[in-house]
Coordinates of C-alpha atoms and ligand atoms in Angstrom, one line a residue:
X245 CA 23.5 -126.8 -145.4
X246 CA 20.9 -129.3 -144.2
X247 CA 22.8 -132.1 -145.9
X248 CA 26.2 -130.9 -144.4
X249 CA 24.8 -130.8 -140.9
X250 CA 23.0 -134.1 -141.2
X251 CA 26.3 -135.7 -142.3
X252 CA 28.1 -134.1 -139.3
X253 CA 25.6 -135.7 -137.0
X254 CA 26.1 -139.1 -138.7
X255 CA 29.9 -138.8 -138.8
X256 CA 31.0 -136.6 -135.9
X257 CA 28.6 -135.2 -133.4
X258 CA 26.3 -138.2 -133.1
X259 CA 27.9 -139.3 -129.8
X260 CA 28.2 -135.8 -128.4
X261 CA 24.7 -134.8 -127.1
X262 CA 25.5 -131.0 -127.0
X263 CA 27.0 -130.9 -130.5
X264 CA 24.3 -133.1 -131.8
X265 CA 21.4 -130.9 -130.6
X266 CA 23.2 -127.8 -131.8
X267 CA 23.5 -129.4 -135.3
X268 CA 19.9 -130.6 -135.2
X269 CA 18.7 -127.0 -134.4
X270 CA 20.6 -125.7 -137.4
X271 CA 18.9 -128.3 -139.6
X272 CA 15.5 -127.2 -138.1
X273 CA 16.1 -123.5 -138.7
X274 CA 17.5 -124.2 -142.2
X275 CA 14.4 -126.3 -143.1
X276 CA 12.1 -123.5 -141.9
X277 CA 14.1 -121.0 -144.1
X278 CA 13.8 -123.3 -147.1
X279 CA 10.1 -123.9 -146.6
X280 CA 9.6 -120.1 -146.4
X281 CA 11.7 -119.6 -149.6
X282 CA 9.7 -122.2 -151.5
X283 CA 6.4 -120.7 -150.4
X284 CA 7.5 -117.2 -151.4
X285 CA 8.8 -118.3 -154.8
X286 CA 5.5 -120.1 -155.5
X287 CA 3.4 -117.1 -154.3
X288 CA 5.5 -114.7 -156.4
X289 CA 5.6 -116.8 -159.6
X290 CA 1.8 -117.3 -159.4
X291 CA 1.3 -113.5 -158.8
X292 CA 3.6 -112.5 -161.6
X293 CA 2.2 -115.0 -164.1
X294 CA -1.3 -113.5 -163.6
X295 CA -2.6 -117.0 -162.8
X296 CA -4.2 -115.8 -159.6
X297 CA -7.2 -113.6 -159.7
X298 CA -8.0 -111.3 -156.9
X299 CA -11.2 -112.1 -155.0
X300 CA -12.7 -108.8 -154.0
X301 CA -14.9 -108.6 -150.9
X302 CA -15.9 -105.9 -148.4
X303 CA -14.2 -106.3 -145.0
X304 CA -13.1 -104.1 -142.2
X305 CA -9.3 -103.6 -142.7
X306 CA -9.3 -101.8 -139.3
X307 CA -10.6 -104.9 -137.5
X308 CA -8.2 -107.0 -139.6
X309 CA -5.3 -104.9 -138.3
X310 CA -6.3 -105.3 -134.7
X311 CA -6.9 -109.0 -135.2
X312 CA -3.4 -109.5 -136.7
X313 CA -1.9 -107.5 -133.8
X314 CA -3.5 -110.0 -131.5
X315 CA -1.3 -112.6 -133.0
X316 CA 1.8 -110.7 -132.0
X317 CA 1.0 -110.8 -128.3
X318 CA 3.5 -113.6 -127.6
X319 CA 6.2 -111.6 -129.3
X320 CA 5.4 -108.6 -127.1
X321 CA 5.0 -110.6 -123.9
X322 CA 8.1 -112.8 -124.3
X323 CA 10.4 -110.6 -126.3
X324 CA 9.4 -107.1 -125.2
X325 CA 8.2 -105.7 -128.6
X326 CA 5.8 -102.8 -128.4
X327 CA 3.1 -102.3 -130.9
X328 CA 1.0 -99.1 -131.2
X329 CA -2.1 -99.1 -133.4
X330 CA -3.9 -95.9 -134.2
X331 CA -7.1 -95.6 -136.2
X332 CA -9.8 -92.9 -136.0
X333 CA -12.4 -94.7 -138.1
X334 CA -13.6 -98.1 -139.1
X335 CA -12.7 -98.5 -142.7
X336 CA -14.4 -101.1 -144.9
X337 CA -12.0 -102.1 -147.7
X338 CA -13.0 -103.5 -151.1
X339 CA -10.1 -105.9 -151.6
X340 CA -8.9 -109.5 -151.5
X341 CA -8.9 -110.3 -147.8
X342 CA -6.3 -113.1 -147.9
X343 CA -3.9 -111.1 -150.0
X344 CA -4.2 -108.0 -147.9
X345 CA -3.5 -110.1 -144.8
X346 CA -0.3 -111.2 -146.5
X347 CA 0.6 -107.5 -147.3
X348 CA 0.1 -106.6 -143.6
X349 CA 2.0 -109.6 -142.3
X350 CA 5.0 -109.0 -144.7
X351 CA 5.2 -105.4 -143.7
X352 CA 4.7 -105.9 -140.0
X353 CA 7.2 -108.8 -139.9
X354 CA 9.8 -106.6 -141.7
X355 CA 9.1 -103.8 -139.2
X356 CA 9.7 -106.3 -136.3
X357 CA 12.8 -107.7 -137.9
X358 CA 14.4 -104.4 -138.8
X359 CA 13.3 -102.2 -135.9
X360 CA 16.3 -102.8 -133.8
X361 CA 16.9 -102.4 -130.1
X362 CA 14.0 -100.0 -129.6
X363 CA 11.6 -102.9 -130.5
X364 CA 8.8 -100.5 -131.3
X365 CA 6.4 -100.7 -134.2
X366 CA 3.6 -98.3 -135.1
X367 CA 0.6 -99.1 -137.3
X368 CA -1.5 -96.1 -138.3
X369 CA -4.6 -95.9 -140.4
X370 CA -5.4 -92.6 -141.9
X371 CA -8.5 -91.6 -143.9
X372 CA -7.3 -89.9 -147.1
X373 CA -10.8 -89.1 -148.6
X374 CA -14.3 -90.6 -148.7
X375 CA -13.1 -93.7 -150.5
X376 CA -9.4 -94.1 -149.5
X377 CA -7.6 -95.1 -146.4
X378 CA -3.8 -95.2 -146.0
X379 CA -2.1 -97.8 -143.7
X380 CA 1.4 -96.9 -142.5
X381 CA 3.7 -99.3 -140.8
X382 CA 6.6 -97.5 -139.1
X383 CA 9.6 -99.0 -137.3
X384 CA 12.4 -97.3 -135.3
X385 CA 15.2 -99.1 -136.9
X386 CA 18.4 -98.1 -138.8
X387 CA 16.5 -96.9 -141.9
X388 CA 17.3 -97.5 -145.5
X389 CA 19.8 -95.5 -147.6
X390 CA 18.0 -93.2 -150.1
X391 CA 19.8 -94.8 -153.1
X392 CA 18.6 -98.3 -152.0
X393 CA 14.9 -97.2 -151.6
X394 CA 14.1 -97.8 -155.3
X395 CA 15.6 -101.3 -155.2
X396 CA 14.1 -102.9 -152.1
X397 CA 10.8 -103.8 -153.8
X398 CA 12.8 -105.8 -156.4
X399 CA 13.0 -109.6 -156.4
X400 CA 15.7 -111.1 -154.2
X401 CA 17.1 -107.7 -153.2
X402 CA 18.5 -107.7 -149.7
X403 CA 20.6 -104.8 -148.3
X404 CA 24.1 -106.0 -147.7
X405 CA 24.4 -104.8 -144.1
X406 CA 21.2 -106.7 -143.1
X407 CA 22.1 -110.0 -144.7
X408 CA 23.6 -111.6 -141.6
X409 CA 21.4 -110.0 -138.9
X410 CA 18.0 -110.9 -140.3
X411 CA 17.0 -114.1 -142.0
X412 CA 14.9 -113.5 -145.0
X413 CA 14.2 -114.5 -148.6
X414 CA 14.4 -111.1 -150.2
X415 CA 10.9 -111.8 -151.7
X416 CA 8.5 -110.4 -149.1
X417 CA 8.4 -106.8 -150.6
X418 CA 8.1 -108.1 -154.2
X419 CA 5.0 -110.1 -153.1
X420 CA 3.6 -106.9 -151.4
X421 CA 4.3 -105.0 -154.6
X422 CA 2.6 -107.5 -156.9
X423 CA -0.5 -107.8 -154.6
X424 CA -0.9 -104.0 -154.4
X425 CA -0.3 -103.5 -158.1
X426 CA -2.9 -106.1 -158.9
X427 CA -5.4 -104.1 -156.8
X428 CA -4.3 -100.8 -158.3
X429 CA -3.6 -99.6 -154.8
X430 CA -0.8 -97.0 -154.3
X431 CA 2.1 -97.8 -152.0
X432 CA 5.5 -96.6 -151.1
X433 CA 8.2 -96.1 -148.5
X434 CA 10.0 -93.3 -146.8
X435 CA 13.0 -93.7 -144.5
X436 CA 15.4 -91.7 -142.5
X437 CA 18.8 -93.2 -141.6
X438 CA 19.1 -93.8 -137.9
X439 CA 15.4 -92.9 -137.3
X440 CA 13.4 -95.7 -139.0
X441 CA 11.3 -96.5 -142.0
X442 CA 7.6 -96.1 -142.9
X443 CA 6.1 -98.5 -145.4
X444 CA 2.6 -97.4 -146.6
X445 CA -0.2 -98.5 -148.9
X446 CA -3.7 -97.2 -149.7
X447 CA -6.9 -99.2 -149.9
X448 CA -10.2 -98.3 -151.5
X449 CA -13.5 -98.6 -149.8
X450 CA -15.5 -96.6 -147.3
X451 CA -15.7 -95.3 -143.7
X452 CA -18.4 -97.1 -141.8
X453 CA -17.9 -95.6 -138.4
X454 CA -16.0 -92.7 -137.0
X455 CA -14.3 -93.2 -133.6
X456 CA -14.4 -90.3 -131.2
X457 CA -10.9 -90.4 -130.0
X458 CA -7.7 -91.9 -131.5
X459 CA -7.9 -95.5 -130.5
X460 CA -4.4 -96.3 -129.3
X461 CA -3.4 -99.7 -128.2
X462 CA -0.1 -100.5 -126.7
X463 CA 0.8 -104.1 -126.2
X464 CA 3.7 -104.2 -123.9
Ligands
ADP105 P1 13.7 -109.9 -146.7 O1 13.2 -109.1 -145.5 O2 13.3 -111.3 -146.7 O3 15.2 -109.7 -146.9 P2 12.0 -108.2 -148.3 O4 11.7 -108.3 -149.7 O5 10.9 -108.2 -147.3 O6 13.0 -109.3 -148.0 O7 12.9 -106.9 -148.0 C1 14.0 -106.6 -148.9 C2 15.1 -105.8 -148.3 O8 14.6 -104.5 -147.9 C3 15.5 -106.4 -146.9 O9 16.5 -107.4 -147.1 C4 16.1 -105.2 -146.2 O10 17.4 -104.9 -146.7 C5 15.2 -104.0 -146.7 N1 14.0 -103.8 -145.8 C6 12.8 -104.2 -145.8 N2 12.0 -103.7 -144.8 C7 12.9 -102.9 -144.1 C8 12.7 -102.1 -142.9 N3 11.5 -102.0 -142.2 N4 13.8 -101.5 -142.4 C9 15.0 -101.5 -143.1 N5 15.2 -102.3 -144.2 C10 14.2 -103.0 -144.7

């Protein structure tokens, strides 16, 4: 695709400024997609080969969630997405911080991409017991057919109906699965057609502070 459009600029659209910039934009988008694909393939093959060890450290996953949400400000300000974070305690996770960041990003990016017109995403942290917290990422999109649920964590799986609407590599959830399996953390998904999907995972660690009220943050 990159080659075809580069050739079009050379042969046809070079003298037509509008066509030329249209074709250049396609090349830029396509290069981004290829770069993302290469990174995902490398990440996944490293994870699957067992060549990467997890680096455990103690960090506040609660603060990490709020920090990541801060990076979505532009998306909410410019494109009208709404994010609601809810956590009633500060939870210190014992996990690989970089990899857990990647899990959060992949799941939140999917929620943003698939949430549909409602443009709303909820991130909820629940305390399961003294040593377990569960993070849930919920969108208000079209949902996933029950028969497809067991497939979506597989490599390269992309639901047919989404293929054209959302650009993706089909590897994000496989990376999430590998990272969580490596940590021995439970994970899963539930979904209702026409209502939305909730992807969840658990982390091990400890509560360091209880918040009085549900801390809810809506970024418009
Ligand atoms: P990608 O999003 O790049 O296609 P993923 O591995 O992240 O790859 O997801 C695999 C497939 O699972 C997606 O193509 C899509 O069909 C489905 N999927 C993932 N997240 C959601 C979601 N929040 N809502 C609906 N479908 C989803």
